Amino acid sequence: PLAGAIMLAMIVMLIFDFIPAVVTVMIAALLMVLWILLRAIKWQFPEANTLNRYCWYCYYIFQLGLPVVLLRITLALGTSGDGPSPIWWKVCFLVNFAFLLLVLTNDFHMLVFRLDPSAPDWSSNYGYGIGYVLLLGVNICCVFAAIVLLLFKCRKNPRKYGLLFPIGFCAVLVIYGLLYVFRIPPAW
């Protein structure tokens, strides 16, 4: 299974090198829509069961994917966007993919979320492990890198107000992450 996961990550990373920037933006939009759809599906299960828990774990497909896609979009700004990604972006992608595997296998090691799956109140009575802290730190670094890259690329642009939307989007991602960690609605 691990070899298959590594192969999948490599294939996805290679595909990103050959898709136009416009398609990358559509991937970001699709990730957001699918995330909302998964949340709606998860809330259809009234009790805290295994399927409900894995739907919750699957949120991290989107929470880990969006910052990396945002970084890729930022890299494509001001270029044709069709060239290969830099090595550091590929490393960032692979790190986030490794964190996704860590989240999806949490029931085996409890490094991301500390919970008792057999308890009926596990969905409201859990804590965060070191894996979650590292995951959140990497995500914040990806968003911060995207913001810094945006500012660097647009430093000579006379239309600096065009930065407001991407920076606002990045800020919303960070705020959502913090609201989620501190269990504040509507993020939690």
N, CA, C and O atoms as a DFTB+ gen file, in Angstrom:
752 C
 N C O
     1  1       0.804      -1.211       0.000
     2  2       0.000       0.000       0.000
     3  2       0.846       1.275       0.000
     4  3       0.490       2.252      -0.659
     5  1       1.970       1.271       0.739
     6  2       2.806       2.461       0.793
     7  2       3.434       2.742      -0.571
     8  3       3.502       3.894      -0.998
     9  1       3.887       1.704      -1.247
    10  2       4.478       1.884      -2.578
    11  2       3.442       2.443      -3.547
    12  3       3.761       3.297      -4.373
    13  1       2.218       1.968      -3.449
    14  2       1.141       2.482      -4.303
    15  2       0.853       3.942      -4.012
    16  3       0.617       4.725      -4.932
    17  1       0.871       4.313      -2.745
    18  2       0.629       5.705      -2.367
    19  2       1.740       6.608      -2.895
    20  3       1.474       7.717      -3.358
    21  1       2.977       6.135      -2.826
    22  2       4.106       6.922      -3.334
    23  2       3.994       7.082      -4.840
    24  3       4.244       8.164      -5.371
    25  1       3.622       6.020      -5.528
    26  2       3.448       6.098      -6.988
    27  2       2.337       7.085      -7.351
    28  3       2.486       7.872      -8.286
    29  1       1.230       7.044      -6.619
    30  2       0.128       7.966      -6.869
    31  2       0.589       9.409      -6.681
    32  3       0.271      10.275      -7.495
    33  1       1.334       9.667      -5.612
    34  2       1.834      11.021      -5.362
    35  2       2.742      11.486      -6.497
    36  3       2.649      12.633      -6.932
    37  1       3.599      10.625      -6.968
    38  2       4.509      10.985      -8.061
    39  2       3.743      11.273      -9.349
    40  3       4.072      12.213     -10.073
    41  1       2.728      10.471      -9.633
    42  2       1.931      10.671     -10.845
    43  2       1.197      12.006     -10.784
    44  3       1.207      12.768     -11.750
    45  1       0.556      12.288      -9.642
    46  2      -0.166      13.558      -9.494
    47  2       0.802      14.724      -9.622
    48  3       0.479      15.727     -10.259
    49  1       1.975      14.609      -9.029
    50  2       2.967      15.673      -9.094
    51  2       3.415      15.905     -10.544
    52  3       3.588      17.050     -10.962
    53  1       3.599      14.841     -11.297
    54  2       3.982      14.982     -12.702
    55  2       2.869      15.609     -13.532
    56  3       3.133      16.408     -14.430
    57  1       1.628      15.247     -13.233
    58  2       0.498      15.819     -13.958
    59  2       0.458      17.328     -13.745
    60  3       0.182      18.072     -14.686
    61  1       0.729      17.792     -12.530
    62  2       0.723      19.225     -12.245
    63  2       1.743      19.971     -13.091
    64  3       1.553      21.150     -13.390
    65  1       2.814      19.306     -13.477
    66  2       3.820      19.960     -14.317
    67  2       3.329      20.218     -15.735
    68  3       3.880      21.072     -16.429
    69  1       2.314      19.502     -16.173
    70  2       1.896      19.605     -17.568
    71  2       0.506      20.200     -17.764
    72  3       0.036      20.300     -18.897
    73  1      -0.155      20.592     -16.691
    74  2      -1.473      21.195     -16.873
    75  2      -1.340      22.709     -16.839
    76  3      -0.519      23.254     -16.100
    77  1      -2.155      23.384     -17.646
    78  2      -2.099      24.853     -17.663
    79  2      -2.565      25.444     -16.331
    80  3      -3.253      24.788     -15.548
    81  1      -2.180      26.681     -16.096
    82  2      -2.529      27.363     -14.850
    83  2      -4.042      27.479     -14.687
    84  3      -4.549      27.395     -13.569
    85  1      -4.762      27.670     -15.778
    86  2      -6.221      27.797     -15.712
    87  2      -6.839      26.516     -15.155
    88  3      -7.789      26.570     -14.375
    89  1      -6.307      25.383     -15.552
    90  2      -6.816      24.106     -15.054
    91  2      -6.496      23.969     -13.564
    92  3      -7.285      23.397     -12.812
    93  1      -5.355      24.487     -13.140
    94  2      -5.000      24.445     -11.721
    95  2      -6.004      25.255     -10.900
    96  3      -6.376      24.849      -9.798
    97  1      -6.441      26.393     -11.430
    98  2      -7.460      27.196     -10.744
    99  2      -8.769      26.409     -10.659
   100  3      -9.451      26.443      -9.635
   101  1      -9.117      25.706     -11.728
   102  2     -10.341      24.894     -11.698
   103  2     -10.213      23.751     -10.694
   104  3     -11.197      23.377     -10.056
   105  1      -9.018      23.197     -10.549
   106  2      -8.791      22.149      -9.549
   107  2      -9.018      22.718      -8.149
   108  3      -9.620      22.059      -7.302
   109  1      -8.540      23.935      -7.904
   110  2      -8.761      24.572      -6.599
   111  2     -10.259      24.752      -6.344
   112  3     -10.738      24.478      -5.244
   113  1     -10.988      25.204      -7.344
   114  2     -12.440      25.387      -7.192
   115  2     -13.122      24.043      -6.937
   116  3     -14.011      23.942      -6.091
   117  1     -12.704      23.020      -7.668
   118  2     -13.283      21.687      -7.480
   119  2     -13.001      21.149      -6.082
   120  3     -13.875      20.545      -5.461
   121  1     -11.796      21.364      -5.589
   122  2     -11.457      20.930      -4.228
   123  2     -12.375      21.594      -3.199
   124  3     -12.830      20.946      -2.255
   125  1     -12.645      22.893      -3.387
   126  2     -13.517      23.593      -2.435
   127  2     -14.948      23.067      -2.489
   128  3     -15.585      22.880      -1.453
   129  1     -15.452      22.829      -3.699
   130  2     -16.820      22.317      -3.843
   131  2     -16.925      20.906      -3.258
   132  3     -17.894      20.600      -2.564
   133  1     -15.951      20.056      -3.528
   134  2     -15.976      18.693      -2.995
   135  2     -15.853      18.677      -1.475
   136  3     -16.427      17.814      -0.811
   137  1     -15.115      19.617      -0.933
   138  2     -14.985      19.725       0.516
   139  2     -16.346      20.038       1.145
   140  3     -16.737      19.425       2.139
   141  1     -17.050      20.988       0.561
   142  2     -18.390      21.331       1.062
   143  2     -19.328      20.142       0.916
   144  3     -20.126      19.866       1.811
   145  1     -19.237      19.440      -0.205
   146  2     -20.075      18.253      -0.423
   147  2     -19.768      17.174       0.622
   148  3     -20.691      16.565       1.164
   149  1     -18.509      16.936       0.906
   150  2     -18.138      15.945       1.919
   151  2     -18.664      16.339       3.296
   152  3     -19.129      15.488       4.055
   153  1     -18.588      17.625       3.615
   154  2     -19.141      18.082       4.904
   155  2     -20.641      17.807       4.971
   156  3     -21.157      17.372       6.000
   157  1     -21.337      18.067       3.861
   158  2     -22.782      17.819       3.839
   159  2     -23.091      16.332       3.988
   160  3     -24.039      15.955       4.678
   161  1     -22.292      15.496       3.343
   162  2     -22.488      14.043       3.455
   163  2     -22.202      13.578       4.879
   164  3     -22.945      12.767       5.432
   165  1     -21.122      14.095       5.474
   166  2     -20.749      13.674       6.823
   167  2     -21.867      13.961       7.819
   168  3     -22.123      13.154       8.712
   169  1     -22.518      15.075       7.679
   170  2     -23.559      15.440       8.638
   171  2     -24.851      14.669       8.425
   172  3     -25.802      14.839       9.188
   173  1     -24.901      13.826       7.401
   174  2     -26.067      12.970       7.196
   175  2     -26.025      11.743       8.098
   176  3     -27.030      11.052       8.259
   177  1     -24.866      11.474       8.686
   178  2     -24.719      10.346       9.601
   179  2     -24.891      10.863      11.023
   180  3     -24.004      11.548      11.532
   181  1     -26.008      10.555      11.678
   182  2     -26.277      11.159      12.985
   183  2     -25.378      10.680      14.110
   184  3     -25.154      11.416      15.072
   185  1     -24.871       9.499      14.015
   186  2     -24.071       8.987      15.121
   187  2     -22.590       8.973      14.768
   188  3     -22.217       8.956      13.595
   189  1     -21.763       8.979      15.787
   190  2     -20.317       8.977      15.606
   191  2     -19.852       7.547      15.367
   192  3     -19.538       6.821      16.311
   193  1     -19.812       7.146      14.098
   194  2     -19.366       5.797      13.765
   195  2     -18.082       5.861      12.928
   196  3     -17.530       6.939      12.707
   197  1     -17.629       4.730      12.479
   198  2     -16.376       4.669      11.720
   199  2     -16.474       5.430      10.403
   200  3     -15.538       6.138      10.032
   201  1     -17.586       5.298       9.695
   202  2     -17.759       6.012       8.430
   203  2     -17.714       7.520       8.661
   204  3     -17.105       8.255       7.884
   205  1     -18.347       7.966       9.709
   206  2     -18.342       9.382      10.065
   207  2     -16.915       9.852      10.340
   208  3     -16.522      10.936       9.908
   209  1     -16.144       9.041      11.055
   210  2     -14.762       9.401      11.392
   211  2     -13.904       9.487      10.136
   212  3     -13.088      10.400      10.005
   213  1     -14.079       8.548       9.213
   214  2     -13.273       8.599       7.994
   215  2     -13.693       9.735       7.070
   216  3     -12.861      10.261       6.330
   217  1     -14.956      10.122       7.098
   218  2     -15.368      11.332       6.372
   219  2     -14.630      12.543       6.959
   220  3     -14.168      13.417       6.225
   221  1     -14.530      12.578       8.282
   222  2     -13.811      13.659       8.956
   223  2     -12.337      13.639       8.557
   224  3     -11.764      14.688       8.261
   225  1     -11.725      12.471       8.546
   226  2     -10.328      12.370       8.115
   227  2     -10.165      12.837       6.669
   228  3      -9.150      13.439       6.319
   229  1     -11.159      12.562       5.837
   230  2     -11.074      12.937       4.422
   231  2     -11.141      14.443       4.207
   232  3     -10.804      14.920       3.123
   233  1     -11.571      15.211       5.220
   234  2     -11.505      16.669       5.097
   235  2     -10.072      17.090       4.765
   236  3      -9.845      18.093       4.088
   237  1      -9.125      16.314       5.249
   238  2      -7.731      16.697       5.103
   239  2      -7.202      16.496       3.688
   240  3      -6.121      16.985       3.361
   241  1      -7.942      15.788       2.850
   242  2      -7.608      15.765       1.419
   243  2      -7.649      17.203       0.909
   244  3      -6.783      17.632       0.146
   245  1      -8.664      17.932       1.341
   246  2      -8.867      19.297       0.883
   247  2      -8.044      20.299       1.682
   248  3      -7.494      21.244       1.118
   249  1      -7.958      20.095       2.992
   250  2      -7.197      21.021       3.821
   251  2      -5.701      20.958       3.526
   252  3      -4.991      21.946       3.711
   253  1      -5.228      19.827       3.077
   254  2      -3.820      19.721       2.704
   255  2      -3.603      20.013       1.223
   256  3      -2.528      20.463       0.824
   257  1      -4.615      19.758       0.418
   258  2      -4.484      19.982      -1.017
   259  2      -4.581      21.442      -1.424
   260  3      -3.842      21.893      -2.300
   261  1      -5.485      22.185      -0.797
   262  2      -5.696      23.574      -1.208
   263  2      -4.473      24.474      -1.045
   264  3      -4.181      25.236      -1.966
   265  1      -3.743      24.433       0.063
   266  2      -2.560      25.297       0.151
   267  2      -1.498      24.981      -0.912
   268  3      -0.837      25.888      -1.419
   269  1      -1.339      23.708      -1.243
   270  2      -0.345      23.334      -2.264
   271  2      -0.803      23.799      -3.644
   272  3       0.004      24.279      -4.440
   273  1      -2.095      23.656      -3.925
   274  2      -2.633      24.126      -5.209
   275  2      -2.536      25.650      -5.276
   276  3      -2.207      26.207      -6.323
   277  1      -2.819      26.320      -4.171
   278  2      -2.692      27.777      -4.118
   279  2      -1.248      28.199      -4.410
   280  3      -1.013      29.168      -5.132
   281  1      -0.317      27.490      -3.861
   282  2       1.093      27.782      -4.108
   283  2       1.440      27.576      -5.582
   284  3       2.200      28.353      -6.162
   285  1       0.888      26.540      -6.174
   286  2       1.128      26.276      -7.603
   287  2       0.522      27.378      -8.474
   288  3       1.123      27.795      -9.464
   289  1      -0.666      27.843      -8.102
   290  2      -1.293      28.945      -8.847
   291  2      -0.438      30.202      -8.732
   292  3      -0.242      30.919      -9.712
   293  1       0.064      30.462      -7.541
   294  2       0.904      31.636      -7.321
   295  2       2.188      31.540      -8.145
   296  3       2.660      32.544      -8.679
   297  1       2.744      30.355      -8.248
   298  2       3.944      30.174      -9.071
   299  2       3.661      30.469     -10.540
   300  3       4.529      30.971     -11.255
   301  1       2.459      30.160     -10.985
   302  2       2.109      30.326     -12.399
   303  2       1.813      31.776     -12.767
   304  3       1.844      32.128     -13.946
   305  1       1.529      32.616     -11.783
   306  2       1.211      34.016     -12.079
   307  2       2.398      34.708     -12.730
   308  3       3.535      34.578     -12.277
   309  1       2.123      35.435     -13.784
   310  2       3.167      36.183     -14.467
   311  2       4.012      35.346     -15.406
   312  3       4.965      35.855     -15.996
   313  1       3.681      34.072     -15.558
   314  2       4.393      33.195     -16.490
   315  2       3.353      32.497     -17.364
   316  3       2.152      32.712     -17.203
   317  1       3.814      31.681     -18.269
   318  2       2.862      30.904     -19.068
   319  2       2.195      29.844     -18.197
   320  3       1.110      29.365     -18.528
   321  1       2.831      29.475     -17.088
   322  2       2.258      28.540     -16.135
   323  2       2.305      27.092     -16.566
   324  3       1.798      26.219     -15.862
   325  1       2.905      26.825     -17.708
   326  2       2.896      25.466     -18.231
   327  2       4.206      24.721     -18.011
   328  3       4.322      23.560     -18.403
   329  1       5.189      25.360     -17.397
   330  2       6.485      24.722     -17.205
   331  2       6.503      23.833     -15.977
   332  3       5.541      23.794     -15.211
   333  1       7.592      23.127     -15.797
   334  2       7.706      22.257     -14.615
   335  2       7.763      23.072     -13.326
   336  3       8.251      24.202     -13.296
   337  1       7.260      22.471     -12.292
   338  2       7.265      23.117     -10.974
   339  2       8.666      23.055     -10.391
   340  3       9.424      22.132     -10.688
   341  1       9.016      24.039      -9.557
   342  2      10.328      23.981      -8.908
   343  2      10.404      22.815      -7.928
   344  3       9.381      22.308      -7.467
   345  1      11.603      22.405      -7.623
   346  2      11.821      21.277      -6.719
   347  2      11.188      21.538      -5.354
   348  3      10.592      20.633      -4.771
   349  1      11.308      22.753      -4.839
   350  2      10.775      23.036      -3.506
   351  2       9.260      22.862      -3.470
   352  3       8.717      22.470      -2.437
   353  1       8.549      23.148      -4.595
   354  2       7.108      22.923      -4.631
   355  2       6.819      21.420      -4.584
   356  3       5.886      20.977      -3.914
   357  1       7.631      20.649      -5.303
   358  2       7.438      19.197      -5.305
   359  2       7.668      18.616      -3.910
   360  3       6.956      17.705      -3.488
   361  1       8.657      19.142      -3.202
   362  2       8.901      18.699      -1.829
   363  2       7.701      19.050      -0.951
   364  3       7.258      18.238      -0.139
   365  1       7.185      20.250      -1.120
   366  2       6.014      20.676      -0.356
   367  2       4.821      19.756      -0.649
   368  3       4.091      19.369       0.264
   369  1       4.631      19.414      -1.916
   370  2       3.550      18.499      -2.302
   371  2       3.723      17.143      -1.623
   372  3       2.773      16.602      -1.056
   373  1       4.926      16.601      -1.681
   374  2       5.175      15.289      -1.090
   375  2       5.020      15.303       0.431
   376  3       4.530      14.334       1.011
   377  1       5.430      16.382       1.073
   378  2       5.256      16.494       2.533
   379  2       3.765      16.512       2.866
   380  3       3.327      15.826       3.789
   381  1       2.991      17.291       2.122
   382  2       1.550      17.335       2.381
   383  2       0.891      15.996       2.082
   384  3      -0.048      15.603       2.775
   385  1       1.362      15.299       1.075
   386  2       0.833      13.970       0.767
   387  2       1.154      13.000       1.906
   388  3       0.321      12.172       2.275
   389  1       2.360      13.107       2.458
   390  2       2.729      12.250       3.594
   391  2       1.843      12.554       4.804
   392  3       1.431      11.642       5.521
   393  1       1.553      13.832       5.027
   394  2       0.644      14.186       6.123
   395  2      -0.758      13.650       5.867
   396  3      -1.442      13.243       6.805
   397  1      -1.192      13.645       4.617
   398  2      -2.506      13.083       4.291
   399  2      -2.542      11.598       4.638
   400  3      -3.520      11.117       5.211
   401  1      -1.494      10.879       4.296
   402  2      -1.431       9.459       4.665
   403  2      -1.432       9.284       6.179
   404  3      -2.036       8.346       6.700
   405  1      -0.756      10.189       6.884
   406  2      -0.735      10.130       8.345
   407  2      -2.142      10.334       8.915
   408  3      -2.538       9.646       9.856
   409  1      -2.888      11.272       8.351
   410  2      -4.260      11.524       8.825
   411  2      -5.156      10.331       8.522
   412  3      -5.908       9.880       9.386
   413  1      -5.079       9.822       7.304
   414  2      -5.972       8.734       6.900
   415  2      -5.695       7.436       7.656
   416  3      -6.557       6.560       7.718
   417  1      -4.501       7.308       8.228
   418  2      -4.166       6.109       9.000
   419  2      -4.134       6.402      10.500
   420  3      -3.529       5.651      11.265
   421  1      -4.769       7.463      10.912
   422  2      -4.731       7.890      12.310
   423  2      -5.219       6.820      13.282
   424  3      -4.716       6.741      14.403
   425  1      -6.181       5.998      12.884
   426  2      -6.705       4.973      13.787
   427  2      -5.633       3.985      14.229
   428  3      -5.786       3.333      15.262
   429  1      -4.552       3.865      13.466
   430  2      -3.499       2.919      13.798
   431  2      -2.444       3.487      14.745
   432  3      -1.797       2.732      15.470
   433  1      -2.261       4.813      14.747
   434  2      -1.160       5.384      15.532
   435  2      -1.572       6.556      16.429
   436  3      -0.857       6.861      17.383
   437  1      -2.653       7.195      16.169
   438  2      -3.164       8.327      16.962
   439  2      -2.158       9.475      17.084
   440  3      -2.099      10.142      18.116
   441  1      -1.368       9.703      16.033
   442  2      -0.402      10.799      16.054
   443  2      -1.011      12.136      15.659
   444  3      -0.467      13.187      15.997
   445  1      -2.126      12.111      14.953
   446  2      -2.759      13.350      14.501
   447  2      -3.887      13.739      15.449
   448  3      -3.906      14.849      15.982
   449  1      -4.812      12.830      15.653
   450  2      -5.922      13.052      16.587
   451  2      -5.850      11.994      17.672
   452  3      -5.660      10.812      17.388
   453  1      -5.999      12.416      18.889
   454  2      -6.017      11.485      20.013
   455  2      -7.464      11.305      20.435
   456  3      -8.096      12.217      20.968
   457  1      -7.967      10.117      20.185
   458  2      -9.359       9.834      20.494
   459  2      -9.539       8.357      20.771
   460  3      -8.682       7.538      20.439
   461  1     -10.655       8.029      21.380
   462  2     -11.002       6.639      21.635
   463  2     -12.154       6.292      20.704
   464  3     -13.298       6.644      20.991
   465  1     -11.878       5.601      19.580
   466  2     -12.932       5.305      18.607
   467  2     -14.093       4.482      19.169
   468  3     -15.195       4.504      18.622
   469  1     -13.844       3.760      20.258
   470  2     -14.913       2.947      20.833
   471  2     -15.848       3.764      21.728
   472  3     -16.941       3.308      22.062
   473  1     -15.426       4.959      22.113
   474  2     -16.267       5.812      22.960
   475  2     -17.373       6.446      22.115
   476  3     -17.122       6.852      20.980
   477  1     -18.576       6.535      22.645
   478  2     -19.675       7.113      21.856
   479  2     -19.519       8.618      21.609
   480  3     -20.131       9.157      20.687
   481  1     -18.709       9.295      22.420
   482  2     -18.549      10.747      22.265
   483  2     -17.195      11.131      21.655
   484  3     -16.708      12.236      21.893
   485  1     -16.585      10.239      20.878
   486  2     -15.259      10.517      20.329
   487  2     -15.252      11.770      19.464
   488  3     -14.236      12.462      19.397
   489  1     -16.370      12.077      18.799
   490  2     -16.374      13.213      17.872
   491  2     -16.311      14.560      18.583
   492  3     -15.980      15.568      17.959
   493  1     -16.616      14.593      19.857
   494  2     -16.517      15.849      20.600
   495  2     -15.478      15.776      21.714
   496  3     -15.177      16.780      22.360
   497  1     -14.936      14.589      21.931
   498  2     -13.967      14.399      23.003
   499  2     -12.668      13.846      22.412
   500  3     -12.387      12.652      22.516
   501  1     -11.890      14.720      21.799
   502  2     -10.616      14.305      21.205
   503  2      -9.601      15.418      21.388
   504  3      -9.951      16.557      21.696
   505  1      -8.353      15.071      21.195
   506  2      -7.275      16.051      21.283
   507  2      -6.403      15.967      20.047
   508  3      -6.615      15.125      19.174
   509  1      -5.433      16.838      19.985
   510  2      -4.529      16.882      18.842
   511  2      -3.169      16.339      19.239
   512  3      -2.668      16.615      20.329
   513  1      -2.575      15.560      18.337
   514  2      -1.251      15.024      18.555
   515  2      -0.193      15.860      17.852
   516  3      -0.503      16.881      17.238
   517  1       1.039      15.427      17.944
   518  2       2.155      16.148      17.326
   519  2       2.016      16.187      15.802
   520  3       2.446      17.150      15.167
   521  1       1.423      15.157      15.218
   522  2       1.210      15.141      13.769
   523  2       0.318      16.282      13.319
   524  3       0.542      16.869      12.260
   525  1      -0.687      16.597      14.111
   526  2      -1.590      17.692      13.751
   527  2      -0.876      19.035      13.835
   528  3      -1.052      19.894      12.971
   529  1      -0.078      19.211      14.869
   530  2       0.650      20.475      15.034
   531  2       1.597      20.676      13.853
   532  3       1.678      21.774      13.303
   533  1       2.306      19.630      13.466
   534  2       3.224      19.728      12.324
   535  2       2.466      19.973      11.025
   536  3       2.891      20.779      10.197
   537  1       1.344      19.277      10.847
   538  2       0.504      19.439       9.661
   539  2       0.028      20.882       9.540
   540  3       0.124      21.483       8.470
   541  1      -0.478      21.430      10.624
   542  2      -0.963      22.804      10.614
   543  2       0.180      23.776      10.327
   544  3       0.006      24.742       9.584
   545  1       1.345      23.521      10.916
   546  2       2.502      24.378      10.660
   547  2       2.914      24.372       9.197
   548  3       3.227      25.422       8.636
   549  1       2.916      23.201       8.576
   550  2       3.276      23.105       7.157
   551  2       2.244      23.830       6.297
   552  3       2.604      24.514       5.339
   553  1       0.962      23.683       6.635
   554  2      -0.074      24.369       5.869
   555  2       0.059      25.882       5.983
   556  3      -0.070      26.593       4.987
   557  1       0.311      26.370       7.174
   558  2       0.474      27.813       7.355
   559  2       1.705      28.298       6.592
   560  3       1.686      29.385       6.013
   561  1       2.766      27.506       6.586
   562  2       3.971      27.873       5.818
   563  2       3.679      27.932       4.324
   564  3       4.176      28.823       3.635
   565  1       2.879      26.994       3.811
   566  2       2.507      27.012       2.387
   567  2       1.720      28.272       2.046
   568  3       1.990      28.919       1.034
   569  1       0.759      28.619       2.876
   570  2      -0.046      29.815       2.630
   571  2       0.821      31.065       2.746
   572  3       0.709      31.980       1.931
   573  1       1.679      31.102       3.754
   574  2       2.579      32.244       3.927
   575  2       3.527      32.370       2.727
   576  3       3.780      33.476       2.250
   577  1       4.045      31.243       2.243
   578  2       4.928      31.268       1.065
   579  2       4.175      31.795      -0.150
   580  3       4.740      32.544      -0.947
   581  1       2.909      31.415      -0.303
   582  2       2.105      31.914      -1.427
   583  2       1.919      33.422      -1.326
   584  3       1.996      34.125      -2.334
   585  1       1.675      33.920      -0.123
   586  2       1.497      35.366       0.065
   587  2       2.791      36.109      -0.248
   588  3       2.780      37.114      -0.958
   589  1       3.905      35.612       0.282
   590  2       5.199      36.258       0.030
   591  2       5.519      36.228      -1.467
   592  3       5.998      37.217      -2.023
   593  1       5.258      35.111      -2.106
   594  2       5.505      34.997      -3.548
   595  2       4.626      35.959      -4.334
   596  3       5.085      36.577      -5.294
   597  1       3.362      36.088      -3.931
   598  2       2.463      37.055      -4.581
   599  2       2.996      38.478      -4.442
   600  3       3.047      39.230      -5.415
   601  1       3.385      38.830      -3.241
   602  2       3.903      40.178      -3.016
   603  2       5.179      40.424      -3.808
   604  3       5.378      41.509      -4.355
   605  1       6.040      39.417      -3.866
   606  2       7.284      39.556      -4.624
   607  2       7.000      39.720      -6.117
   608  3       7.599      40.575      -6.770
   609  1       6.100      38.915      -6.657
   610  2       5.802      38.985      -8.085
   611  2       5.082      40.268      -8.487
   612  3       5.178      40.704      -9.634
   613  1       4.375      40.860      -7.561
   614  2       3.568      42.034      -7.898
   615  2       4.158      43.331      -7.369
   616  3       3.466      44.348      -7.331
   617  1       5.399      43.317      -6.966
   618  2       5.987      44.511      -6.361
   619  2       6.068      45.683      -7.338
   620  3       6.037      46.836      -6.908
   621  1       6.172      45.414      -8.642
   622  2       6.270      46.499      -9.633
   623  2       4.972      46.682     -10.413
   624  3       4.914      47.476     -11.352
   625  1       3.960      45.967     -10.034
   626  2       2.687      46.049     -10.747
   627  2       1.945      47.319     -10.344
   628  3       1.754      47.565      -9.153
   629  1       1.524      48.130     -11.313
   630  2       0.779      49.342     -10.954
   631  2      -0.625      49.037     -10.429
   632  3      -1.239      49.890      -9.787
   633  1      -1.137      47.841     -10.692
   634  2      -2.485      47.458     -10.229
   635  2      -2.370      46.561      -9.001
   636  3      -2.781      45.401      -9.032
   637  1      -1.827      47.084      -7.955
   638  2      -1.600      46.292      -6.742
   639  2      -2.901      45.868      -6.066
   640  3      -2.895      44.944      -5.252
   641  1      -4.018      46.525      -6.389
   642  2      -5.288      46.145      -5.781
   643  2      -5.740      44.760      -6.245
   644  3      -6.609      44.152      -5.621
   645  1      -5.165      44.268      -7.320
   646  2      -5.463      42.913      -7.780
   647  2      -4.994      41.857      -6.798
   648  3      -5.414      40.702      -6.875
   649  1      -4.127      42.246      -5.877
   650  2      -3.627      41.317      -4.861
   651  2      -4.637      41.066      -3.747
   652  3      -4.529      40.077      -3.022
   653  1      -5.597      41.939      -3.610
   654  2      -6.519      41.834      -2.485
   655  2      -7.253      40.498      -2.452
   656  3      -7.375      39.892      -1.388
   657  1      -7.740      40.033      -3.593
   658  2      -8.485      38.773      -3.598
   659  2      -7.605      37.583      -3.219
   660  3      -7.982      36.823      -2.327
   661  1      -6.449      37.389      -3.859
   662  2      -5.616      36.229      -3.461
   663  2      -5.138      36.299      -2.013
   664  3      -5.105      35.280      -1.324
   665  1      -4.767      37.489      -1.548
   666  2      -4.316      37.609      -0.165
   667  2      -5.491      37.379       0.777
   668  3      -5.334      36.756       1.827
   669  1      -6.656      37.873       0.410
   670  2      -7.856      37.630       1.205
   671  2      -8.178      36.147       1.284
   672  3      -8.562      35.650       2.343
   673  1      -8.025      35.439       0.174
   674  2      -8.266      33.998       0.136
   675  2      -7.296      33.278       1.072
   676  3      -7.694      32.384       1.819
   677  1      -6.045      33.666       1.028
   678  2      -5.031      33.062       1.905
   679  2      -5.368      33.336       3.369
   680  3      -5.267      32.447       4.214
   681  1      -5.765      34.564       3.656
   682  2      -6.103      34.922       5.030
   683  2      -7.294      34.104       5.522
   684  3      -7.317      33.675       6.675
   685  1      -8.277      33.889       4.659
   686  2      -9.450      33.093       5.036
   687  2      -9.035      31.653       5.340
   688  3      -9.542      31.055       6.289
   689  1      -8.126      31.093       4.553
   690  2      -7.644      29.734       4.821
   691  2      -6.969      29.640       6.197
   692  3      -7.210      28.692       6.944
   693  1      -6.141      30.608       6.521
   694  2      -5.446      30.598       7.813
   695  2      -6.445      30.784       8.952
   696  3      -6.373      30.088       9.965
   697  1      -7.376      31.721       8.786
   698  2      -8.386      31.961       9.831
   699  2      -9.236      30.719      10.042
   700  3      -9.530      30.348      11.178
   701  1      -9.633      30.073       8.944
   702  2     -10.425      28.850       9.073
   703  2      -9.652      27.789       9.864
   704  3     -10.207      27.139      10.749
   705  1      -8.390      27.625       9.540
   706  2      -7.575      26.641      10.250
   707  2      -7.491      26.925      11.743
   708  3      -7.578      26.010      12.561
   709  1      -7.322      28.186      12.093
   710  2      -7.241      28.547      13.507
   711  2      -8.592      28.364      14.204
   712  3      -8.645      27.876      15.333
   713  1      -9.682      28.752      13.538
   714  2     -11.013      28.540      14.107
   715  2     -11.277      27.062      14.333
   716  3     -11.888      26.675      15.330
   717  1     -10.817      26.243      13.408
   718  2     -11.022      24.800      13.511
   719  2     -10.251      24.227      14.697
   720  3     -10.780      23.403      15.443
   721  1      -9.017      24.657      14.870
   722  2      -8.200      24.150      15.971
   723  2      -8.803      24.523      17.325
   724  3      -8.806      23.720      18.258
   725  1      -9.308      25.744      17.416
   726  2      -9.876      26.196      18.681
   727  2     -11.362      25.866      18.820
   728  3     -12.026      26.316      19.754
   729  1     -11.876      25.068      17.871
   730  2     -13.256      24.570      17.910
   731  2     -14.294      25.675      18.004
   732  3     -15.199      25.637      18.837
   733  1     -14.142      26.651      17.135
   734  2     -15.059      27.777      17.091
   735  2     -15.927      27.629      15.837
   736  3     -15.390      27.472      14.740
   737  1     -17.259      27.675      15.977
   738  2     -18.135      27.595      14.802
   739  2     -17.890      28.808      13.909
   740  3     -17.492      29.847      14.434
   741  1     -18.093      28.747      12.648
   742  2     -18.653      27.676      11.828
   743  2     -17.607      26.682      11.313
   744  3     -17.953      25.738      10.603
   745  1     -16.346      26.882      11.659
   746  2     -15.309      25.985      11.155
   747  2     -15.351      24.612      11.795
   748  3     -14.969      23.627      11.164
   749  1     -15.801      24.528      13.017
   750  2     -15.763      23.242      13.721
   751  2     -17.094      22.581      13.710
   752  3     -17.246      21.488      14.257
